XYZ file of C-alpha atoms in Angstrom:
250
model
C 40.397 54.598 2.950
C 41.499 50.822 3.356
C 40.356 48.214 1.174
C 37.414 46.322 2.937
C 36.842 43.572 0.184
C 38.738 40.441 1.989
C 36.606 41.474 5.066
C 33.486 41.672 2.862
C 34.351 37.954 1.712
C 35.141 36.408 5.362
C 31.967 37.879 6.593
C 30.051 36.450 3.591
C 31.673 32.968 4.441
C 31.029 33.409 8.296
C 27.050 34.446 7.570
C 26.976 30.949 5.371
C 28.244 29.050 8.356
C 25.352 30.794 10.828
C 22.834 30.130 8.162
C 23.721 26.335 7.817
C 25.248 25.287 11.312
C 22.701 27.323 13.515
C 23.023 29.216 16.937
C 26.037 26.634 17.742
C 28.204 28.007 15.160
C 28.157 31.511 16.547
C 30.556 31.369 18.999
C 32.813 30.029 16.608
C 32.472 32.532 14.076
C 33.029 35.410 16.867
C 36.582 33.199 17.870
C 37.294 33.522 14.196
C 37.318 36.882 14.004
C 39.983 37.311 16.809
C 42.024 34.482 15.732
C 42.857 35.853 12.269
C 41.963 35.173 8.621
C 43.299 31.334 8.664
C 40.617 30.736 11.300
C 37.748 32.577 9.794
C 37.099 30.136 7.132
C 37.083 26.815 9.399
C 33.318 27.310 10.618
C 32.302 26.379 7.007
C 32.104 22.556 7.285
C 28.359 21.836 7.300
C 26.665 19.972 4.314
C 22.943 20.152 3.470
C 21.330 17.076 2.152
C 17.804 17.284 0.350
C 15.875 14.100 1.816
C 14.974 11.455 0.127
C 11.600 10.566 -1.101
C 9.703 8.165 1.112
C 9.253 4.582 -0.695
C 6.144 3.342 -1.580
C 4.029 1.877 0.743
C 3.035 -1.976 0.476
C 0.144 -3.581 2.329
C 0.504 -7.343 3.300
C -2.416 -9.432 2.255
C -3.579 -11.835 4.942
C -6.513 -14.043 4.599
C -8.305 -11.405 6.715
C -7.764 -8.548 4.191
C -8.175 -10.520 1.091
C -11.561 -11.749 2.669
C -12.586 -8.106 3.203
C -11.425 -7.111 -0.235
C -13.362 -9.893 -1.691
C -16.492 -8.529 0.143
C -16.188 -5.192 -1.194
C -15.957 -6.590 -4.643
C -18.889 -8.620 -3.923
C -20.739 -5.455 -2.402
C -19.982 -3.403 -5.572
C -21.189 -6.203 -8.225
C -17.546 -6.784 -9.506
C -16.782 -10.237 -7.600
C -17.059 -12.114 -11.281
C -16.643 -15.228 -9.098
C -13.032 -14.219 -8.278
C -11.892 -13.953 -11.766
C -9.685 -11.248 -12.451
C -12.154 -9.885 -15.309
C -13.531 -8.235 -12.315
C -10.637 -5.689 -12.255
C -12.189 -4.577 -15.732
C -15.447 -3.525 -14.916
C -16.883 -0.331 -15.535
C -19.973 1.252 -13.662
C -22.811 -0.445 -15.203
C -21.116 -3.705 -15.753
C -19.384 -3.376 -19.088
C -15.542 -3.976 -19.561
C -12.560 -1.774 -20.454
C -9.435 -3.233 -21.780
C -6.031 -1.506 -20.804
C -4.975 -1.731 -17.188
C -2.021 0.785 -17.792
C -4.135 3.566 -16.152
C -7.821 4.311 -14.892
C -10.289 4.619 -17.694
C -11.844 7.775 -16.443
C -15.076 7.171 -18.728
C -18.293 8.112 -17.667
C -21.079 5.717 -17.746
C -25.091 6.221 -17.168
C -27.566 3.393 -16.248
C -30.395 3.347 -14.384
C -30.605 7.302 -13.534
C -27.225 7.261 -12.304
C -23.810 8.423 -14.103
C -20.354 7.607 -12.775
C -16.767 6.997 -13.950
C -16.154 4.494 -11.224
C -13.961 1.582 -12.325
C -12.144 -1.570 -11.426
C -12.836 -4.216 -8.620
C -13.491 -1.564 -6.308
C -14.873 0.813 -8.394
C -12.631 3.585 -7.962
C -13.719 7.058 -9.024
C -10.976 9.064 -10.996
C -10.203 11.852 -8.317
C -9.779 8.753 -5.420
C -7.582 7.026 -7.777
C -5.163 9.933 -8.442
C -5.169 10.792 -4.618
C -4.311 7.101 -4.247
C -1.660 6.799 -6.937
C -0.018 10.003 -5.122
C 0.159 8.636 -1.808
C 1.369 5.048 -2.926
C 3.522 5.500 -6.102
C 1.005 2.948 -7.927
C 2.542 2.578 -11.604
C -0.602 1.197 -13.005
C -4.242 -0.180 -12.618
C -3.474 -3.791 -12.436
C -5.162 -6.309 -10.065
C -2.232 -5.757 -7.472
C -2.195 -1.968 -7.806
C -6.088 -2.194 -7.356
C -5.763 -4.269 -4.186
C -3.222 -1.996 -2.373
C -5.034 1.148 -3.314
C -8.116 -0.424 -1.543
C -6.389 -1.393 1.669
C -4.920 2.048 1.457
C -8.885 3.308 1.538
C -9.552 1.279 4.292
C -6.847 1.982 6.593
C -7.602 5.880 5.542
C -11.075 5.289 7.103
C -9.559 4.026 10.321
C -10.726 0.362 9.612
C -7.494 -1.914 8.920
C -7.250 -2.752 12.384
C -11.187 -3.856 12.322
C -10.653 -5.839 9.173
C -7.340 -7.887 10.910
C -9.704 -9.187 13.695
C -11.425 -11.600 11.276
C -15.007 -10.278 11.479
C -17.159 -7.848 9.696
C -18.888 -6.096 12.262
C -21.351 -3.409 12.117
C -18.776 -0.756 12.658
C -16.405 -2.171 10.209
C -19.165 -2.080 7.772
C -20.352 1.676 8.567
C -16.732 3.023 8.487
C -16.166 1.657 5.015
C -19.620 3.384 3.956
C -18.504 6.593 3.100
C -15.803 4.953 0.478
C -18.386 2.430 -0.738
C -21.867 3.254 -1.125
C -22.804 -0.216 -1.294
C -21.826 -1.001 2.429
C -24.569 -0.012 4.953
C -24.324 2.722 7.606
C -25.325 1.519 11.104
C -28.835 2.536 10.320
C -28.596 0.010 7.360
C -28.910 2.421 4.592
C -26.406 3.649 2.029
C -24.527 6.615 2.870
C -25.079 8.078 -0.461
C -28.745 7.162 -0.574
C -27.731 4.575 -3.304
C -28.314 0.750 -3.648
C -27.017 -0.936 -0.802
C -26.093 -4.753 0.437
C -27.417 -6.199 3.687
C -25.046 -6.321 6.410
C -26.187 -10.269 6.940
C -25.570 -10.969 3.372
C -22.342 -9.418 3.533
C -21.252 -11.227 6.557
C -22.281 -14.601 5.101
C -20.180 -14.073 2.192
C -17.537 -12.679 4.104
C -17.113 -15.600 6.555
C -17.434 -18.329 3.759
C -14.644 -16.712 1.951
C -12.512 -16.366 4.914
C -12.832 -20.279 5.940
C -11.865 -20.997 2.268
C -8.730 -18.634 2.443
C -7.690 -19.822 5.781
C -8.040 -23.543 4.734
C -5.681 -22.579 1.520
C -3.311 -21.402 3.454
C -3.291 -24.042 6.117
C -2.817 -26.665 3.402
C 0.154 -24.767 1.898
C 1.803 -24.613 5.426
C 0.840 -28.320 6.063
C 2.456 -29.394 2.701
C 5.806 -27.679 4.009
C 5.463 -29.177 7.558
C 4.773 -32.930 6.591
C 7.260 -33.053 3.697
C 9.659 -35.960 4.163
C 13.710 -35.476 4.425
C 14.923 -38.752 3.554
C 17.648 -40.232 6.040
C 21.446 -39.870 5.148
C 23.037 -42.822 3.985
C 25.689 -44.098 6.285
C 26.583 -47.975 5.580
C 29.415 -49.024 3.589
C 27.409 -50.530 0.491
C 28.113 -49.592 -2.885
C 24.499 -47.799 -3.201
C 25.695 -45.677 -0.205
C 28.844 -45.041 -1.666
C 27.730 -43.749 -4.873
C 25.026 -41.734 -3.211
C 27.831 -39.947 -1.265
C 30.163 -39.167 -4.526
C 26.847 -38.098 -6.259
C 25.910 -35.338 -3.602
C 29.400 -34.280 -3.782
C 29.477 -33.516 -7.137
C 26.376 -31.495 -6.971
C 27.254 -29.693 -4.143
C 27.852 -25.856 -4.747
């Protein structure tokens, strides 16, 4: 009885080629059997690489998006005149200290109990979902801003926010995420206290106007900055200026 071990070994290699290269390698494997042992190993040349993980997503913060974020803080009672202390507020108004992680602390007040925390009053399970999606490392202000914009996008409302107006449709889309935002019927999605749309609009418009003015002032300062003319005469002052410029050039 002939020794079949070499043939089994070649078949194993051919099988590996088929599993990695797919149907396109089947004809090559068939030809390899006809051409001899040297050719049978040739189809094994495909390397499978593990896909790299997707990088964390980062949302741009435009004046329109910042105005909406500030309005959410206003509606949720964490505006705090725009101070960063608003990012440390627990449900009910008390403060927590560490921004390393969500505090996950249940607070009770006025017949309600909640573990919501931060500028946008994230519930622990919501925060866990967002951190898995974005790879957020902590509970700091920038992380909370990014998480809030992720939730706005998740509700299909980011394109409405970019229009620069707080429309009834935008507020209604955010109502299932933030109970303080009114539905189209003017009520809270969860039967909790709710802000009137007119009050939210007024805050949003005033805040957006201020943010746009600040952004315009920055660009205007850059645009009107004067560049001194180059010195071109043969005076001693110009000669010294040219020597000084040459000595400081990289």
